[in-house]
mmCIF file of C-alpha atoms in Angstrom:
data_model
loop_
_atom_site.group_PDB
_atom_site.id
_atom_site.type_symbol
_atom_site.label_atom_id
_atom_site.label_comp_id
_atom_site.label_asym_id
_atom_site.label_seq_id
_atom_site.Cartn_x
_atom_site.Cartn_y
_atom_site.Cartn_z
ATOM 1 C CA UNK A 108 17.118 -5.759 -17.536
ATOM 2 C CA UNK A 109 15.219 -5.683 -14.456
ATOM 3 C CA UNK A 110 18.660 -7.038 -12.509
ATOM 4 C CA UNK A 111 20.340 -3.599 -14.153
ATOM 5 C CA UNK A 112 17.479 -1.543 -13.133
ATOM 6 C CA UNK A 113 17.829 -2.453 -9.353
ATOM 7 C CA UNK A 114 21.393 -2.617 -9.357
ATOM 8 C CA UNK A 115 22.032 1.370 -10.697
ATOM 9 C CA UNK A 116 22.697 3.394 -8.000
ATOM 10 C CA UNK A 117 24.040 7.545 -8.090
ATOM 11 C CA UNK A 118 28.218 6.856 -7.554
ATOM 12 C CA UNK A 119 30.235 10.020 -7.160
ATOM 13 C CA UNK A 120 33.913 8.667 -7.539
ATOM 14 C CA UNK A 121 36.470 11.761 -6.672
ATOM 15 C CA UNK A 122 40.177 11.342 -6.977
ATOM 16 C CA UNK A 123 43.429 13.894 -6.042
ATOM 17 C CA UNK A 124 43.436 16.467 -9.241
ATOM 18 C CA UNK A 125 47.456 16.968 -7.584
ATOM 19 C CA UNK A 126 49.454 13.360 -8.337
ATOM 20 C CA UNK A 127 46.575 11.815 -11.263
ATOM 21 C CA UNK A 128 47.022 8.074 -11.303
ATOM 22 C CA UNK A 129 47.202 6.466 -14.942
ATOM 23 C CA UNK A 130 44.255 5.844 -16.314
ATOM 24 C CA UNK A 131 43.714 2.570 -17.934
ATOM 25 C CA UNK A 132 42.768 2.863 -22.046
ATOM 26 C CA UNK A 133 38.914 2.015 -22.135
ATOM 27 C CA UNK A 134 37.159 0.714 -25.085
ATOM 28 C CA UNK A 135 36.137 3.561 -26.519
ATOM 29 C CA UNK A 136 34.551 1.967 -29.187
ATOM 30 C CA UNK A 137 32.365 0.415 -26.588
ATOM 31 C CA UNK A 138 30.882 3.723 -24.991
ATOM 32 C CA UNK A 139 29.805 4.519 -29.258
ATOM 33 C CA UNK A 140 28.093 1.067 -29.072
ATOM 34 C CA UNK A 141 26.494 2.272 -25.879
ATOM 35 C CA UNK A 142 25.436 5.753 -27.162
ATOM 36 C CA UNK A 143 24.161 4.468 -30.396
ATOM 37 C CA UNK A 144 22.000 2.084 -28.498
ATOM 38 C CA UNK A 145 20.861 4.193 -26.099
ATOM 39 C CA UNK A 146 20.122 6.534 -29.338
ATOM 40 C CA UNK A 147 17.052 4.168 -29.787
ATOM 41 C CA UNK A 148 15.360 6.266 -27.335
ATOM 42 C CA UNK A 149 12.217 7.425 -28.396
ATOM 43 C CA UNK A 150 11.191 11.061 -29.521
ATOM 44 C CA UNK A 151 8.015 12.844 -30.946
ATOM 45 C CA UNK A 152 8.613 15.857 -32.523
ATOM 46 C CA UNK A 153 12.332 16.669 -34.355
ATOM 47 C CA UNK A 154 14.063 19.279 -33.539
ATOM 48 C CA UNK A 155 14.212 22.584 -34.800
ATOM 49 C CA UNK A 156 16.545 22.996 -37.837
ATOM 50 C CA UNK A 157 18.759 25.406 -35.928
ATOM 51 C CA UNK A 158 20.401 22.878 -34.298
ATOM 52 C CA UNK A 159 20.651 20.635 -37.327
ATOM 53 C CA UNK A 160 24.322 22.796 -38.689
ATOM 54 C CA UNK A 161 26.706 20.464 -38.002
ATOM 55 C CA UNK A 162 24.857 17.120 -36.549
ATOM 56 C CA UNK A 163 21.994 16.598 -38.591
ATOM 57 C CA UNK A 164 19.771 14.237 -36.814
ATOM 58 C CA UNK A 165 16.610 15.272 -35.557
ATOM 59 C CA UNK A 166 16.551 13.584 -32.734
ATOM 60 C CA UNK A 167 16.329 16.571 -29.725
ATOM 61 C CA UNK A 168 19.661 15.635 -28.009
ATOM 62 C CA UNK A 169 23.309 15.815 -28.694
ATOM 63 C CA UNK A 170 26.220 13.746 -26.909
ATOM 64 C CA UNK A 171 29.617 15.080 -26.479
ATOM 65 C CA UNK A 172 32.207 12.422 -25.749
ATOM 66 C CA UNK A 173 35.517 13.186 -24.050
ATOM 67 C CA UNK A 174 38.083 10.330 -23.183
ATOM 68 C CA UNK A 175 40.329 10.079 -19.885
ATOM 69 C CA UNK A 176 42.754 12.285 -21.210
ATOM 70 C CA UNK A 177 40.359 15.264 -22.467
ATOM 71 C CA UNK A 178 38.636 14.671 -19.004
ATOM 72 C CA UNK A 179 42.073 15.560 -17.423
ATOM 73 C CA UNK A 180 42.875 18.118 -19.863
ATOM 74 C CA UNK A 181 39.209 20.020 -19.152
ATOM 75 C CA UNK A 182 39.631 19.464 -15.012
ATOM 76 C CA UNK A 183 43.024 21.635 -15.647
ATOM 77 C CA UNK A 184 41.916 24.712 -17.544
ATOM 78 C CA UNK A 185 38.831 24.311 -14.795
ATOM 79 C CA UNK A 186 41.244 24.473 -11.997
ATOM 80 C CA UNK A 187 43.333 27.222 -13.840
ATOM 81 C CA UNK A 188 40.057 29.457 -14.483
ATOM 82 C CA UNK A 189 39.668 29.560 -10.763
ATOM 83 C CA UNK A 190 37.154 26.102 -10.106
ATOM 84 C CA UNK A 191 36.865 25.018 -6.784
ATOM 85 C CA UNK A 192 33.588 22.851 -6.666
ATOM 86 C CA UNK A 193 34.382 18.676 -6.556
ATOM 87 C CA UNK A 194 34.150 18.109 -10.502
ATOM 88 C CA UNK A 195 37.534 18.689 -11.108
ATOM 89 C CA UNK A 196 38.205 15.855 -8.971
ATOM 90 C CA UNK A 197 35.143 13.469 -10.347
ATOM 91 C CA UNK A 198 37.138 14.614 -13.991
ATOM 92 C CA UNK A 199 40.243 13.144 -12.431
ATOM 93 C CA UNK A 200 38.655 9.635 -11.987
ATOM 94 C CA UNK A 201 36.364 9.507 -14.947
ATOM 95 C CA UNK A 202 36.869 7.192 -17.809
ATOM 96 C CA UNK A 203 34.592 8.957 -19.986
ATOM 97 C CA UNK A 204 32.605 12.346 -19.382
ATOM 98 C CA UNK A 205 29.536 12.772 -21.729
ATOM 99 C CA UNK A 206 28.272 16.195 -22.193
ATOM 100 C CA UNK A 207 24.222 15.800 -23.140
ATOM 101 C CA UNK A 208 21.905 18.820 -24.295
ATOM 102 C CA UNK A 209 19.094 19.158 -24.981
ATOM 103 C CA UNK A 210 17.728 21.299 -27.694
ATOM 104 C CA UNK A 211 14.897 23.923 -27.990
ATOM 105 C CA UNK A 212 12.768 25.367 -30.231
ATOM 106 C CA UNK A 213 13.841 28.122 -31.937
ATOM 107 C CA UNK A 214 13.280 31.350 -29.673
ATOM 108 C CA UNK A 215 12.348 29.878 -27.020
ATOM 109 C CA UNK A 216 15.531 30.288 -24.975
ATOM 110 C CA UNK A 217 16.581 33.064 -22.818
ATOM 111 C CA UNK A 218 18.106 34.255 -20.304
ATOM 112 C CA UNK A 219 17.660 36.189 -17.087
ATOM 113 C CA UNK A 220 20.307 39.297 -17.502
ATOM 114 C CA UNK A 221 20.256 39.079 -13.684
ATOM 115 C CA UNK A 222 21.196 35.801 -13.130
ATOM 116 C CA UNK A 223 24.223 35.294 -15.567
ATOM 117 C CA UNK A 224 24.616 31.173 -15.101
ATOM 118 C CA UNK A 225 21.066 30.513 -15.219
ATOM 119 C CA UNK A 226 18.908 29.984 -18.788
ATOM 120 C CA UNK A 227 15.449 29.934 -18.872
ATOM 121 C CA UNK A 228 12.886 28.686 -21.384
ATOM 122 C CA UNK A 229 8.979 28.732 -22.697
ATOM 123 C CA UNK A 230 7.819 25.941 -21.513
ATOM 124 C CA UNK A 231 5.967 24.962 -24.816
ATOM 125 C CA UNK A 232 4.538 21.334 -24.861
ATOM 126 C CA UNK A 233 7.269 20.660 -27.934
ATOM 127 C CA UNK A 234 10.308 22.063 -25.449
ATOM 128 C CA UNK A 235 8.722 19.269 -22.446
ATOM 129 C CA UNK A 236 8.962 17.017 -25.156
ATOM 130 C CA UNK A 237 12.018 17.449 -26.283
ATOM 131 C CA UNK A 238 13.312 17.256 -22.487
ATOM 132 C CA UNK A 239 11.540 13.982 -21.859
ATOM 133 C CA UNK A 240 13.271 12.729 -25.254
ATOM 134 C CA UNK A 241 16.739 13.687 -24.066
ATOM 135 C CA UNK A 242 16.215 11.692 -20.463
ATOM 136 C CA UNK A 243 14.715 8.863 -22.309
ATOM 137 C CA UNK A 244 18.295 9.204 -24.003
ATOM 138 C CA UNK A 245 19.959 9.775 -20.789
ATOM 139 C CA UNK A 246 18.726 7.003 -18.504
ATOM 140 C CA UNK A 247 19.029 4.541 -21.384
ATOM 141 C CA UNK A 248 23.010 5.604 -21.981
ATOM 142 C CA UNK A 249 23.247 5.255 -17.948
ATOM 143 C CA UNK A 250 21.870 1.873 -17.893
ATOM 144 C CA UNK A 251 24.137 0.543 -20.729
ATOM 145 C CA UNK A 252 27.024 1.640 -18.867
ATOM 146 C CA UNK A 253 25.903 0.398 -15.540
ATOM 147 C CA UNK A 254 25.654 -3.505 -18.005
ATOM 148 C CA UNK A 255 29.153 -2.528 -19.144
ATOM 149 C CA UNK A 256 30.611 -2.195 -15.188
ATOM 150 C CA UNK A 257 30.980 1.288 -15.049
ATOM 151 C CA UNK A 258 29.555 3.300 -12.235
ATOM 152 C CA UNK A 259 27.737 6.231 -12.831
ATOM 153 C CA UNK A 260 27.105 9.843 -12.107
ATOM 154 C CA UNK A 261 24.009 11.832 -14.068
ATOM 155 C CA UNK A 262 25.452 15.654 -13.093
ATOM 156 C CA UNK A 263 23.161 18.304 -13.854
ATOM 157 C CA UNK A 264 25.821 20.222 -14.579
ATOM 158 C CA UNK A 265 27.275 22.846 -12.171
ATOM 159 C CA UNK A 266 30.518 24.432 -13.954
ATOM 160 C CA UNK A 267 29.939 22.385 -16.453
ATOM 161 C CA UNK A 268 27.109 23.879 -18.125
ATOM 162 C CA UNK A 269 28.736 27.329 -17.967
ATOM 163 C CA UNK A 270 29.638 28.961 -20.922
ATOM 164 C CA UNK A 271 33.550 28.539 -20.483
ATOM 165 C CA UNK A 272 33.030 24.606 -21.010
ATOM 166 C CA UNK A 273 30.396 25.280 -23.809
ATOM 167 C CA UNK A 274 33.371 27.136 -25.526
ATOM 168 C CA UNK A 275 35.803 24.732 -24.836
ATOM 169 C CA UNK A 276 34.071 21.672 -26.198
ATOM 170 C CA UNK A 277 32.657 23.683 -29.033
ATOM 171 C CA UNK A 278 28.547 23.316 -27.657
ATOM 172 C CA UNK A 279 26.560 25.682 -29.091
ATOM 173 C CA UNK A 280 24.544 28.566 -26.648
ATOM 174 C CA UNK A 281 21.670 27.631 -28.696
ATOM 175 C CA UNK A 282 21.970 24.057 -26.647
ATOM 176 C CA UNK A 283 21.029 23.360 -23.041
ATOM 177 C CA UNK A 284 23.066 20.911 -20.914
ATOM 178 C CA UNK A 285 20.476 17.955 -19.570
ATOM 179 C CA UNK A 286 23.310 15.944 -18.122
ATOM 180 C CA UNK A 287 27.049 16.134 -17.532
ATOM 181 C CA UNK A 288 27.179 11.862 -17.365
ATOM 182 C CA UNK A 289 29.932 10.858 -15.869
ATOM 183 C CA UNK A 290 31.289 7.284 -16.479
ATOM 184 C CA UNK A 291 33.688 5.460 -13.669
ATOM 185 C CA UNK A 292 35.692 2.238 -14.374
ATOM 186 C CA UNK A 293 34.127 -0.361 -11.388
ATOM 187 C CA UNK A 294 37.813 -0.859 -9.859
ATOM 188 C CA UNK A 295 40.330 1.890 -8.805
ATOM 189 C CA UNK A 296 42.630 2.563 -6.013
ATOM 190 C CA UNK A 297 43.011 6.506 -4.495
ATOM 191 C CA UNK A 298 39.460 7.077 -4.872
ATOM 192 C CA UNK A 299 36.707 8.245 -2.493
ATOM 193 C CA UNK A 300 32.911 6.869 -3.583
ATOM 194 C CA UNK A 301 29.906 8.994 -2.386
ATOM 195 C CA UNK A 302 26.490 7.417 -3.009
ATOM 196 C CA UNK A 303 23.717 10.094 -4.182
ATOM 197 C CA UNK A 304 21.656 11.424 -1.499
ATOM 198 C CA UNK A 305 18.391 10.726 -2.365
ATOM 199 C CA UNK A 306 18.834 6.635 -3.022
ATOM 200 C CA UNK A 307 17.094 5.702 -0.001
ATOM 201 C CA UNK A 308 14.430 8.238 0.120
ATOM 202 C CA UNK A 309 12.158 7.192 -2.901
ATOM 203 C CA UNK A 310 9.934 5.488 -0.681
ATOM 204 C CA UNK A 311 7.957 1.978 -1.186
ATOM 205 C CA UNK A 312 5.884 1.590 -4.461
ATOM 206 C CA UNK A 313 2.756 2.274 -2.388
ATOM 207 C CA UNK A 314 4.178 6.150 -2.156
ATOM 208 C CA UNK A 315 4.030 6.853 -5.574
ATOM 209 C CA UNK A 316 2.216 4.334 -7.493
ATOM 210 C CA UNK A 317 -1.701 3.186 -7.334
ATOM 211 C CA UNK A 318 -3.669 0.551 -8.884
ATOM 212 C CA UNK A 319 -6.918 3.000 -10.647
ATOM 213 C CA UNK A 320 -10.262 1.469 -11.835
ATOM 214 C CA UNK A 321 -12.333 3.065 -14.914
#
C-alpha cells in the first residue's frame, strides 16, 4: 500500500474532442469491484433520509459511473451548450468519469441568489462529517484505480457540478458534487499529460507534521 501511496500523482490526460480515437472496452466490472471496495470507507453519522429515495444506503456519498462512451456522449452536449473550459477534452480521453456527492443534512443547503454556480452550506459538525466521509470514499476509490493502472484526476468539478450535468445524469440538487474523478487508461497515443500543480509543493514531513509529548 505504501508503494501505491507514493506512486499517485494528480494526471490531467486531454485528448482532441474533433477526430476521438477508439477507446478500448475497460473492465467495467472492475471499476464496481473498485467502488465497492473503496465503499469500505468509514462514516459516523448516516445520512439524512432525503437522500435515501432511490439509493438507500446511508452511507453520506453517492457514485455516478459513466463508461467511455457516456463520457463522449456528455463532452458533446457540453461542447454543444457552449463549454469551452479543458474537460471536454479530459472526457475525450477518460475511460471512466465518476461523478461523487456528497450529501447534507436536510436544510442545510443553499444558495447565494447572487452567485448562480456557487452552493453554500451550514457548516454543522454532521455536514464536516459527512464531507470527511465522502473523501475517505474518494481517496480510497483513487488509490484502487491508481493499483489497477489507471491514472487519475480528482476534479472538483468546474462545469461539471453545474446544474446542466446534474440534469443530465439524473443527480439530485439536494446533492453536492465532492469530486468529478476522472479515470485514464496508463497507455494512449494523441494525448497531452499535465501533472497537478501543487505535487511538488507539499513540503518535507517536518512542514506539517511534529512529534508532541503529554
Amino acid at each position: 500500500m505504501e508503494k501505491i501511496l507514493l506512486k499517485r500523482r494528480t494526471q490531467k490526460v486531454l485528448s482532441d474532442t474533433a477526430d476521438l480515437p477508439i477507446m478500448p472496452v475497460q473492465n467495467n466490472e472492475k471499476l464496481e469491484e473498485m467502488i465497492a471496495a473503496a465503499g469500505n470507507a468509514p462514516f459516523h453519522f448516516a445520512c439524512d433520509r432525503i437522500h435515501m429515495e432511490k439509493m438507500t444506503s446511508p452511507v453520506p456519498w453517492r457514485a455516478r459511473m459513466l463508461d467511455a462512451a457516456n463520457c463522449r456522449k456528455l463532452l458533446q452536449q457540453m461542447i454543444s451548450a457552449g463549454d469551452t473550459t479543458k474537460v471536454p477534452n479530459m472526457l475525450a480521453a477518460a475511460a471512466y468519469l465518476v461523478q461523487v456527492t456528497w450529501l447534507p443534512d436536510a436544510g442545510t443547503r443553499h444558495e447565494n441568489p447572487s452567485e448562480k454556480d456557487q452552493v453554500f452550506f451550514d457548516g454543522t459538525l454532521r455536514n464536516m462529517e459527512h464531507i470527511a466521509a465522502a473523501s475517505a470514499f474518494v481517496q480510497s476509490l483513487i488509490l484502487a484505480a491508481e493499483n489497477a493502472g489507471y491514472k487519475t484526476y480528482w476534479s472538483s468539478g468546474g462545469p461539471l457540478k453545474g446544474q446542466a450535468v446534474f440534469d443530465l445524469l439524473d443527480i439530485p440538487l439536494a446533492e453536492i458534487l465532492l469530486g468529478a474523478i476522472l479515470l485514464f487508461p496508463d497507455s494512449q497515443e494523441a494525448v497531452e499529460v499535465k501533472s497537478g500543480s501543487m505535487a511538488d509543493k507539499r513540503g518535507k514531513l517536518k512542514d506539517w507534521s511534529t512529534w508532541v509529548s503529554v
